[in-house]
Every structure is written in C-alpha cells, then in structure tokens.
CSV table of C-alpha atoms and ligand atoms in Angstrom, one decimal:
chain,number,residue,atom,x,y,z
A,20,UNK,CA,33.8,34.4,24.2
A,21,UNK,CA,31.6,35.0,27.1
A,22,UNK,CA,28.5,34.9,24.8
A,23,UNK,CA,29.6,31.7,23.2
A,24,UNK,CA,30.1,30.0,26.5
A,25,UNK,CA,26.6,31.0,27.6
A,26,UNK,CA,25.2,29.8,24.3
A,27,UNK,CA,26.7,26.3,24.7
A,28,UNK,CA,25.4,26.1,28.2
A,29,UNK,CA,21.9,27.1,27.1
A,30,UNK,CA,21.9,24.7,24.2
A,31,UNK,CA,23.1,21.8,26.4
A,32,UNK,CA,20.6,22.5,29.1
A,33,UNK,CA,17.8,22.8,26.5
A,34,UNK,CA,18.7,19.6,24.7
A,35,UNK,CA,18.8,17.4,27.8
A,36,UNK,CA,15.0,16.7,28.3
A,37,UNK,CA,14.3,16.0,24.6
A,38,UNK,CA,13.7,12.4,23.8
A,39,UNK,CA,11.6,10.3,21.4
A,40,UNK,CA,9.5,9.1,24.4
A,41,UNK,CA,9.9,12.0,26.7
A,42,UNK,CA,8.5,15.5,27.1
A,43,UNK,CA,8.6,17.5,23.9
A,44,UNK,CA,11.0,20.4,23.8
A,45,UNK,CA,10.3,23.0,21.2
A,46,UNK,CA,13.1,24.7,19.3
A,47,UNK,CA,12.6,28.1,17.7
A,48,UNK,CA,14.4,28.6,14.4
A,49,UNK,CA,16.4,31.4,16.0
A,50,UNK,CA,17.7,29.0,18.6
A,51,UNK,CA,18.7,26.5,15.9
A,52,UNK,CA,20.4,29.3,14.0
A,53,UNK,CA,22.3,30.1,17.1
A,54,UNK,CA,23.6,26.5,17.3
A,55,UNK,CA,24.7,26.7,13.6
A,56,UNK,CA,26.7,29.8,14.3
A,57,UNK,CA,28.7,28.4,17.2
A,58,UNK,CA,32.4,28.2,16.7
A,59,UNK,CA,33.1,24.8,14.9
A,60,UNK,CA,35.1,23.2,17.7
A,61,UNK,CA,32.5,24.2,20.3
A,62,UNK,CA,29.6,22.9,18.2
A,63,UNK,CA,31.3,19.5,17.7
A,64,UNK,CA,32.4,19.2,21.3
A,65,UNK,CA,28.8,19.9,22.4
A,66,UNK,CA,27.4,17.4,19.9
A,67,UNK,CA,29.9,14.8,20.9
A,68,UNK,CA,29.1,15.2,24.5
A,69,UNK,CA,25.3,14.6,23.9
A,70,UNK,CA,26.1,11.8,21.5
A,71,UNK,CA,28.1,10.0,24.2
A,72,UNK,CA,25.3,10.4,26.7
A,73,UNK,CA,23.0,8.3,24.6
A,74,UNK,CA,25.1,6.1,22.2
A,75,UNK,CA,28.3,4.1,21.9
A,76,UNK,CA,30.2,6.7,19.9
A,77,UNK,CA,32.1,4.0,17.9
A,78,UNK,CA,29.0,2.0,16.8
A,79,UNK,CA,27.2,2.8,13.5
A,80,UNK,CA,23.9,1.3,12.3
A,81,UNK,CA,24.0,0.1,8.7
A,82,UNK,CA,21.0,0.2,6.5
A,83,UNK,CA,20.8,-1.0,2.9
A,84,UNK,CA,18.4,0.6,0.5
A,85,UNK,CA,16.7,-1.0,-2.5
A,86,UNK,CA,14.6,0.6,-5.1
A,87,UNK,CA,11.7,-1.8,-5.6
A,88,UNK,CA,10.0,0.4,-8.2
A,89,UNK,CA,12.0,3.1,-10.0
A,90,UNK,CA,11.3,6.1,-12.2
A,91,UNK,CA,8.2,7.6,-13.7
A,92,UNK,CA,7.1,9.3,-10.5
A,93,UNK,CA,4.2,11.8,-10.8
A,94,UNK,CA,5.8,14.2,-8.2
A,95,UNK,CA,8.0,17.0,-9.3
A,96,UNK,CA,10.7,17.0,-6.5
A,97,UNK,CA,13.4,19.2,-8.0
A,98,UNK,CA,16.3,17.1,-6.8
A,99,UNK,CA,15.0,13.7,-7.9
A,100,UNK,CA,16.0,11.9,-11.1
A,101,UNK,CA,13.0,9.6,-10.8
A,102,UNK,CA,10.4,12.4,-11.4
A,103,UNK,CA,8.5,12.1,-14.7
A,104,UNK,CA,8.8,15.9,-14.9
A,105,UNK,CA,12.6,15.8,-15.4
A,106,UNK,CA,14.8,14.2,-18.0
A,107,UNK,CA,17.5,12.5,-15.9
A,108,UNK,CA,17.4,9.3,-17.9
A,109,UNK,CA,16.0,7.0,-15.1
A,110,UNK,CA,14.0,4.3,-16.8
A,111,UNK,CA,10.5,3.6,-15.6
A,112,UNK,CA,10.9,0.2,-14.1
A,113,UNK,CA,8.1,-2.2,-13.0
A,114,UNK,CA,8.0,-3.4,-9.4
A,115,UNK,CA,10.6,-6.0,-8.5
A,116,UNK,CA,9.6,-9.6,-7.9
A,117,UNK,CA,9.4,-10.7,-4.2
A,118,UNK,CA,12.2,-13.2,-4.7
A,119,UNK,CA,14.5,-10.5,-6.1
A,120,UNK,CA,13.9,-8.4,-3.1
A,121,UNK,CA,14.5,-11.3,-0.7
A,122,UNK,CA,17.8,-12.1,-2.5
A,123,UNK,CA,19.0,-8.5,-2.2
A,124,UNK,CA,18.0,-8.4,1.5
A,125,UNK,CA,19.9,-11.6,2.2
A,126,UNK,CA,23.0,-10.3,0.4
A,127,UNK,CA,22.8,-7.0,2.4
A,128,UNK,CA,22.5,-9.0,5.7
A,129,UNK,CA,25.5,-11.2,4.8
A,130,UNK,CA,27.5,-8.0,4.3
A,131,UNK,CA,26.6,-6.6,7.7
A,132,UNK,CA,23.4,-4.5,7.2
A,133,UNK,CA,20.8,-5.0,9.9
A,134,UNK,CA,18.1,-2.9,8.4
A,135,UNK,CA,16.7,-3.2,4.8
A,136,UNK,CA,14.8,-0.2,3.3
A,137,UNK,CA,12.5,-0.6,0.4
A,138,UNK,CA,11.8,2.5,-1.7
A,139,UNK,CA,9.3,3.0,-4.5
A,140,UNK,CA,8.9,6.1,-6.7
A,141,UNK,CA,5.2,6.8,-6.1
A,142,UNK,CA,3.1,9.7,-5.1
A,143,UNK,CA,1.2,7.1,-3.0
A,144,UNK,CA,0.7,3.4,-3.5
A,145,UNK,CA,-2.4,1.8,-4.9
A,146,UNK,CA,-4.1,-1.0,-2.9
A,147,UNK,CA,-2.4,-3.6,-5.2
A,148,UNK,CA,1.0,-2.0,-4.9
A,149,UNK,CA,0.7,-1.8,-1.2
A,150,UNK,CA,-0.2,-5.5,-1.0
A,151,UNK,CA,3.0,-6.4,-2.8
A,152,UNK,CA,5.1,-4.3,-0.5
A,153,UNK,CA,3.4,-5.9,2.5
A,154,UNK,CA,4.6,-9.3,1.3
A,155,UNK,CA,8.1,-7.9,0.9
A,156,UNK,CA,8.1,-6.6,4.4
A,157,UNK,CA,7.0,-9.9,5.8
A,158,UNK,CA,9.7,-11.8,3.9
A,159,UNK,CA,12.5,-9.5,4.9
A,160,UNK,CA,11.4,-9.6,8.5
A,161,UNK,CA,11.5,-13.4,8.3
A,162,UNK,CA,15.3,-13.1,7.5
A,163,UNK,CA,15.7,-11.4,10.9
A,164,UNK,CA,16.3,-7.9,9.6
A,165,UNK,CA,14.7,-4.7,10.6
A,166,UNK,CA,12.4,-3.3,7.8
A,167,UNK,CA,11.9,0.2,6.5
A,168,UNK,CA,9.8,1.4,3.6
A,169,UNK,CA,9.5,4.7,1.7
A,170,UNK,CA,6.4,4.7,-0.6
A,171,UNK,CA,5.2,8.3,-0.6
A,172,UNK,CA,2.0,9.4,1.1
A,173,UNK,CA,0.0,6.8,3.0
A,174,UNK,CA,-3.7,6.5,3.7
A,175,UNK,CA,-4.9,5.3,7.1
A,176,UNK,CA,-5.7,1.8,5.8
A,177,UNK,CA,-2.3,1.4,4.2
A,178,UNK,CA,-0.5,2.4,7.4
A,179,UNK,CA,-2.6,-0.3,9.2
A,180,UNK,CA,-1.6,-3.0,6.7
A,181,UNK,CA,2.1,-2.1,7.0
A,182,UNK,CA,1.8,-2.1,10.8
A,183,UNK,CA,0.2,-5.5,10.7
A,184,UNK,CA,3.0,-6.8,8.5
A,185,UNK,CA,5.5,-5.7,11.2
A,186,UNK,CA,7.1,-2.8,9.4
A,187,UNK,CA,9.7,-1.3,11.8
A,188,UNK,CA,10.3,2.1,10.2
A,189,UNK,CA,8.5,4.3,7.7
A,190,UNK,CA,10.7,6.9,5.8
A,191,UNK,CA,9.0,10.1,4.7
A,192,UNK,CA,11.3,13.1,4.6
A,193,UNK,CA,10.3,16.7,5.2
A,194,UNK,CA,13.0,17.6,2.7
A,195,UNK,CA,13.5,21.2,3.7
A,196,UNK,CA,12.0,24.1,5.7
A,197,UNK,CA,8.4,25.1,5.0
A,198,UNK,CA,9.5,28.5,3.7
A,199,UNK,CA,11.7,26.9,1.0
A,200,UNK,CA,9.6,23.9,0.2
A,201,UNK,CA,7.7,25.6,-2.7
A,202,UNK,CA,10.9,26.2,-4.5
A,203,UNK,CA,11.6,22.5,-4.6
A,204,UNK,CA,8.2,20.7,-4.9
A,205,UNK,CA,4.9,21.9,-6.1
A,206,UNK,CA,2.9,18.7,-6.5
A,207,UNK,CA,2.2,18.1,-2.8
A,208,UNK,CA,2.1,20.3,0.3
A,209,UNK,CA,4.3,20.3,3.4
A,210,UNK,CA,1.1,19.6,5.3
A,211,UNK,CA,0.6,16.4,3.2
A,212,UNK,CA,4.0,15.2,4.5
A,213,UNK,CA,3.2,16.1,8.1
A,214,UNK,CA,-0.2,14.3,7.8
A,215,UNK,CA,1.5,11.0,6.6
A,216,UNK,CA,4.0,11.2,9.4
A,217,UNK,CA,1.2,11.7,11.9
A,218,UNK,CA,-0.7,8.6,10.6
A,219,UNK,CA,2.5,6.5,10.8
A,220,UNK,CA,3.3,7.8,14.3
A,221,UNK,CA,-0.3,7.1,15.5
A,222,UNK,CA,0.0,3.5,14.3
A,223,UNK,CA,3.1,2.9,16.3
A,224,UNK,CA,5.6,2.6,13.5
A,225,UNK,CA,8.9,4.2,14.0
A,226,UNK,CA,9.5,7.3,11.9
A,227,UNK,CA,12.5,7.9,9.7
A,228,UNK,CA,12.4,11.5,8.5
A,229,UNK,CA,15.0,14.0,7.5
A,230,UNK,CA,15.9,16.3,4.7
A,231,UNK,CA,18.3,17.4,2.0
A,232,UNK,CA,20.8,20.3,2.4
A,233,UNK,CA,22.7,22.0,-0.3
A,234,UNK,CA,19.6,22.8,-2.4
A,235,UNK,CA,20.3,26.5,-2.3
A,236,UNK,CA,18.5,27.1,1.0
A,237,UNK,CA,19.7,29.8,3.4
A,238,UNK,CA,21.2,29.0,6.8
A,239,UNK,CA,17.9,30.1,8.4
A,240,UNK,CA,16.0,27.6,6.1
A,241,UNK,CA,18.5,24.9,7.0
A,242,UNK,CA,17.8,25.6,10.6
A,243,UNK,CA,14.1,25.7,9.8
A,244,UNK,CA,14.2,22.1,8.6
A,245,UNK,CA,16.0,20.9,11.7
A,246,UNK,CA,13.6,22.8,13.9
A,247,UNK,CA,10.6,21.2,12.1
A,248,UNK,CA,12.1,17.7,12.7
A,249,UNK,CA,13.1,18.4,16.3
A,250,UNK,CA,9.6,19.8,17.1
A,251,UNK,CA,7.7,16.7,15.8
A,252,UNK,CA,6.3,15.2,19.0
A,253,UNK,CA,8.1,13.0,19.5
A,254,UNK,CA,10.9,13.7,17.1
A,255,UNK,CA,11.9,10.9,14.6
A,256,UNK,CA,13.8,7.9,15.7
A,257,UNK,CA,15.8,8.1,12.6
A,258,UNK,CA,16.9,11.3,10.9
A,259,UNK,CA,18.6,11.0,7.5
A,260,UNK,CA,20.7,14.0,6.5
A,261,UNK,CA,21.2,14.1,2.7
A,262,UNK,CA,23.6,16.3,0.8
A,263,UNK,CA,22.2,17.1,-2.6
A,264,UNK,CA,23.4,14.9,-5.4
A,265,UNK,CA,23.3,17.1,-8.4
A,266,UNK,CA,21.9,14.9,-11.2
A,267,UNK,CA,22.0,16.1,-14.8
A,268,UNK,CA,18.6,16.7,-16.1
A,269,UNK,CA,17.1,17.8,-12.8
A,270,UNK,CA,16.3,21.4,-12.0
A,271,UNK,CA,18.9,21.5,-9.3
A,272,UNK,CA,21.8,20.2,-11.4
A,273,UNK,CA,23.7,23.5,-11.3
A,274,UNK,CA,23.1,24.4,-7.7
A,275,UNK,CA,26.3,25.7,-6.1
A,276,UNK,CA,28.1,23.3,-3.7
A,277,UNK,CA,27.4,23.4,0.0
A,278,UNK,CA,30.6,23.9,2.0
A,279,UNK,CA,31.3,20.4,3.5
A,280,UNK,CA,31.8,22.0,6.9
A,281,UNK,CA,28.2,23.3,6.7
A,282,UNK,CA,27.1,19.8,6.1
A,283,UNK,CA,29.0,18.7,9.2
A,284,UNK,CA,27.4,21.5,11.2
A,285,UNK,CA,24.0,20.3,10.1
A,286,UNK,CA,24.7,16.8,11.5
A,287,UNK,CA,25.9,18.3,14.8
A,288,UNK,CA,22.8,20.5,15.1
A,289,UNK,CA,20.6,17.5,14.4
A,290,UNK,CA,22.4,15.5,17.1
A,291,UNK,CA,22.0,18.3,19.7
A,292,UNK,CA,18.3,18.9,19.0
A,293,UNK,CA,17.4,15.2,18.6
A,294,UNK,CA,19.7,13.6,21.2
A,295,UNK,CA,18.4,10.0,21.0
A,296,UNK,CA,17.7,9.8,17.2
A,297,UNK,CA,19.9,7.8,14.9
A,298,UNK,CA,21.3,10.6,12.7
A,299,UNK,CA,22.0,9.0,9.3
A,300,UNK,CA,24.5,10.0,6.6
A,301,UNK,CA,22.5,9.4,3.5
A,302,UNK,CA,22.8,10.7,-0.1
A,303,UNK,CA,25.9,12.6,-1.1
A,304,UNK,CA,28.5,10.4,0.8
A,305,UNK,CA,30.1,9.4,-2.5
A,306,UNK,CA,31.1,13.0,-3.1
A,307,UNK,CA,32.5,13.4,0.4
A,308,UNK,CA,36.1,12.8,1.5
A,309,UNK,CA,36.8,10.3,4.3
A,310,UNK,CA,37.9,13.2,6.4
A,311,UNK,CA,34.5,14.9,6.1
A,312,UNK,CA,32.7,11.7,6.9
A,313,UNK,CA,34.9,11.3,10.0
A,314,UNK,CA,33.9,14.8,11.1
A,315,UNK,CA,30.3,13.8,10.6
A,316,UNK,CA,30.7,10.8,12.9
A,317,UNK,CA,32.4,13.1,15.4
A,318,UNK,CA,29.4,15.5,15.1
A,319,UNK,CA,27.1,12.7,16.1
A,320,UNK,CA,26.2,10.7,12.9
A,321,UNK,CA,25.7,7.1,13.9
A,322,UNK,CA,23.9,5.5,11.0
A,323,UNK,CA,24.6,5.3,7.3
A,324,UNK,CA,23.3,3.8,4.1
A,325,UNK,CA,25.5,0.9,3.2
A,326,UNK,CA,25.7,-0.6,-0.3
A,327,UNK,CA,26.9,0.5,-3.7
A,328,UNK,CA,23.7,2.2,-4.7
A,329,UNK,CA,21.0,4.3,-3.0
A,330,UNK,CA,17.6,4.4,-4.8
A,331,UNK,CA,19.1,5.5,-8.2
A,332,UNK,CA,22.2,7.4,-7.2
A,333,UNK,CA,25.6,6.1,-6.2
A,334,UNK,CA,27.0,5.4,-2.8
A,335,UNK,CA,30.6,4.4,-1.7
A,336,UNK,CA,31.3,0.7,-2.2
A,337,UNK,CA,31.1,-1.6,0.7
A,338,UNK,CA,34.8,-2.3,0.7
A,339,UNK,CA,35.5,1.4,1.0
A,340,UNK,CA,33.1,1.8,3.8
A,341,UNK,CA,34.5,-1.2,5.7
A,342,UNK,CA,38.0,0.2,5.3
A,343,UNK,CA,36.8,3.6,6.5
A,344,UNK,CA,35.1,2.2,9.6
A,345,UNK,CA,38.2,0.1,10.4
A,346,UNK,CA,40.4,3.2,10.1
A,347,UNK,CA,38.2,5.0,12.5
A,348,UNK,CA,37.9,2.1,14.9
A,349,UNK,CA,34.2,2.0,14.3
A,350,UNK,CA,31.9,-1.1,14.0
A,351,UNK,CA,28.4,-1.9,13.0
A,352,UNK,CA,25.8,-1.8,15.7
A,353,UNK,CA,24.9,-5.5,15.1
A,354,UNK,CA,28.5,-6.5,16.1
A,355,UNK,CA,28.0,-4.6,19.3
A,356,UNK,CA,24.7,-6.3,20.4
B,28,LIG,S1,11.6,12.1,-4.3
B,28,LIG,FE1,10.1,10.4,-4.3
B,28,LIG,S2,8.1,11.5,-4.5
B,28,LIG,FE2,9.7,12.9,-5.2
B,28,LIG,S3,9.9,12.6,-7.4
B,28,LIG,FE3,11.4,11.3,-6.4
B,28,LIG,S4,10.4,9.3,-6.2
B,28,LIG,FE4,8.8,10.8,-6.6
C-alpha cells in the first residue's frame, strides 16, 4: 500500500509540467509500465484528477471521419482491411468528388460534429491527389468546421500546401511501440512516421497521433507506445486510442481479445502522461459496452469519432451515442463554447 501511494504521488508530480506548449517531460517505458500496474481505482482517480485540471470532465469533442479514397493501399498494415496485401473485401474506390465530401461534412455538422476528418488509403499522396484534398480542406473550413486529414506520409511541399489551405490537424498514428512495429507493418519504418510527424509539427499544424491496442502486444509494448507519444516534443494535441477491430481477411483477424479493463487503463495512462491532449476513443467502440465507454470517459477520454462508419469499419450509430452521452450527463464541446 505504501509503495502504491508513493507511485501515485510520483506520477502526479511528474505529469504536472507536461504540456503541448510547455517544457518537455520524458517518460521511460518503465515509468509508464508502473502506471499501468497501479490498482485500477487509484489509476482512474489519478487520471480523473489530471483530467479535471485541464478540461471540463463532462464535455466531449466530436469528430466525424470520412474515407475520401478507400482500398487498394500499397502498405501492408496487418490490422487494415484496406491494404492490397490482404483479402478483406474492401473495394478499391476512386477519390470522392468535392461536392460529396462537402455534403457529408455539412451533414456531420448538423448532427453535432465540430471536426471533420478526411482519410485516404495511400502510402503517400501524389501531387494531383494532394491538390484535390487541398480543395476539400478549404471547402470544409468554409463551413466553419475544424479540419483533419490522414493521407499517409507527407513530403515537405505537401505539408506546406495543407498548411496554406488552413488544415487544423494532421493524423498520422505511430500504431504501436517500436519493438512490436515490425510484427504489424513491414512496408514503412517507424522512423518514416516520426519524420512525417516532425514535418507536420514544424509547419505549425496540430498533430493527431495515437495507436492501436489489442494487436497481441505485451504490456511493456503498450506502455512503449504511450511513452513514444508522450515523449514527442511537444506531445500530440490529439491522441486516438484504437482497440483492434478484427476484420476477416486481415492477418490479425484471430488475435485474442484485449481485456476491456486493459483498454480503459490505456486511456487513463494516456491522460496522465499527456495531460492537455484530447484523448480520443476511436476504432473498436462498436464492440464496447456502454459501461466500458463510461469508464473510458472517467479515465480521461474526451473526444470520440461520431458517425455510423469510420474509414471502412463500423461505429456506434449517432442515436446510440447521443443517448449514451445523455445518460452520462455529457455534452459535445461545441455546445459548451
Ligand atoms: S492503415 Fe493506412 S497506410 Fe496502412 S494499409 Fe491501411 S490505409 Fe494503407
């Protein structure tokens, strides 16, 4: 008991100075493992205290995601049904028309989303593809929504064009710890991901970067992912935590389930190590009970994907999410502005 009390005190003190704009605080993987191993109630209490220092604990930011180009991706990410290496049945779909994207953004806005994320299944965009996305970003911004894009790796000139278009966030996940990464993806390196994030950061675009748990990683590897994210200087403004969706036809389709309480622990540890980040519930919510999602909010999650579909996998329907937020007395950030 004595040791646990000391651990909480140390973790709390250590988390305090970390901030997206403040002095960097480095986390060792061992320190993050120590957080994961706290008694559940202590971990959630600690995460909730930090959460309340920086956010309204009842407000949740809602983002809607649209796949603007699906399938046929030349990367081999083991979890992804859009990879051309797997046979998950996702059709290779051409890029959506601008007007289709704007209609979807407007519909999402009417239903309460304040950020619209556009995703494309590419290793990296060509100049022509990037030019089309730039037009989409401008048009969605004109609706008064925040914009986010996830397009794979980016070259310097593409980052500059997105910045000029007013892109608010760029999503590029680290996916997992460096030590486990090679088990999941072989077509690009961890460093490639870090380099893209660095280019985006230097351009002044907010970073959305997180990972996926439940892919068969060890606890130390799960902690390694969180340490990597928390040690980015500064850490991401937005941190999506995904629970693996096991899609038939992908190499990870038979991965054993992650204990839902370990998912909640991951959210809490992300909150403690990245106090001012929006920690987002992302893929895998459809397979989660309301009770587990409520625990995630208690653990410090304060953002979620909102809409019936993610890129190509399912998501709880909007009516269900509205009812869940009502039951919990929570409300969208936009209603709290
Ligand atoms: S996660 Fe992205 S980069 Fe990887 S295969 Fe899927 S679409 Fe391609």
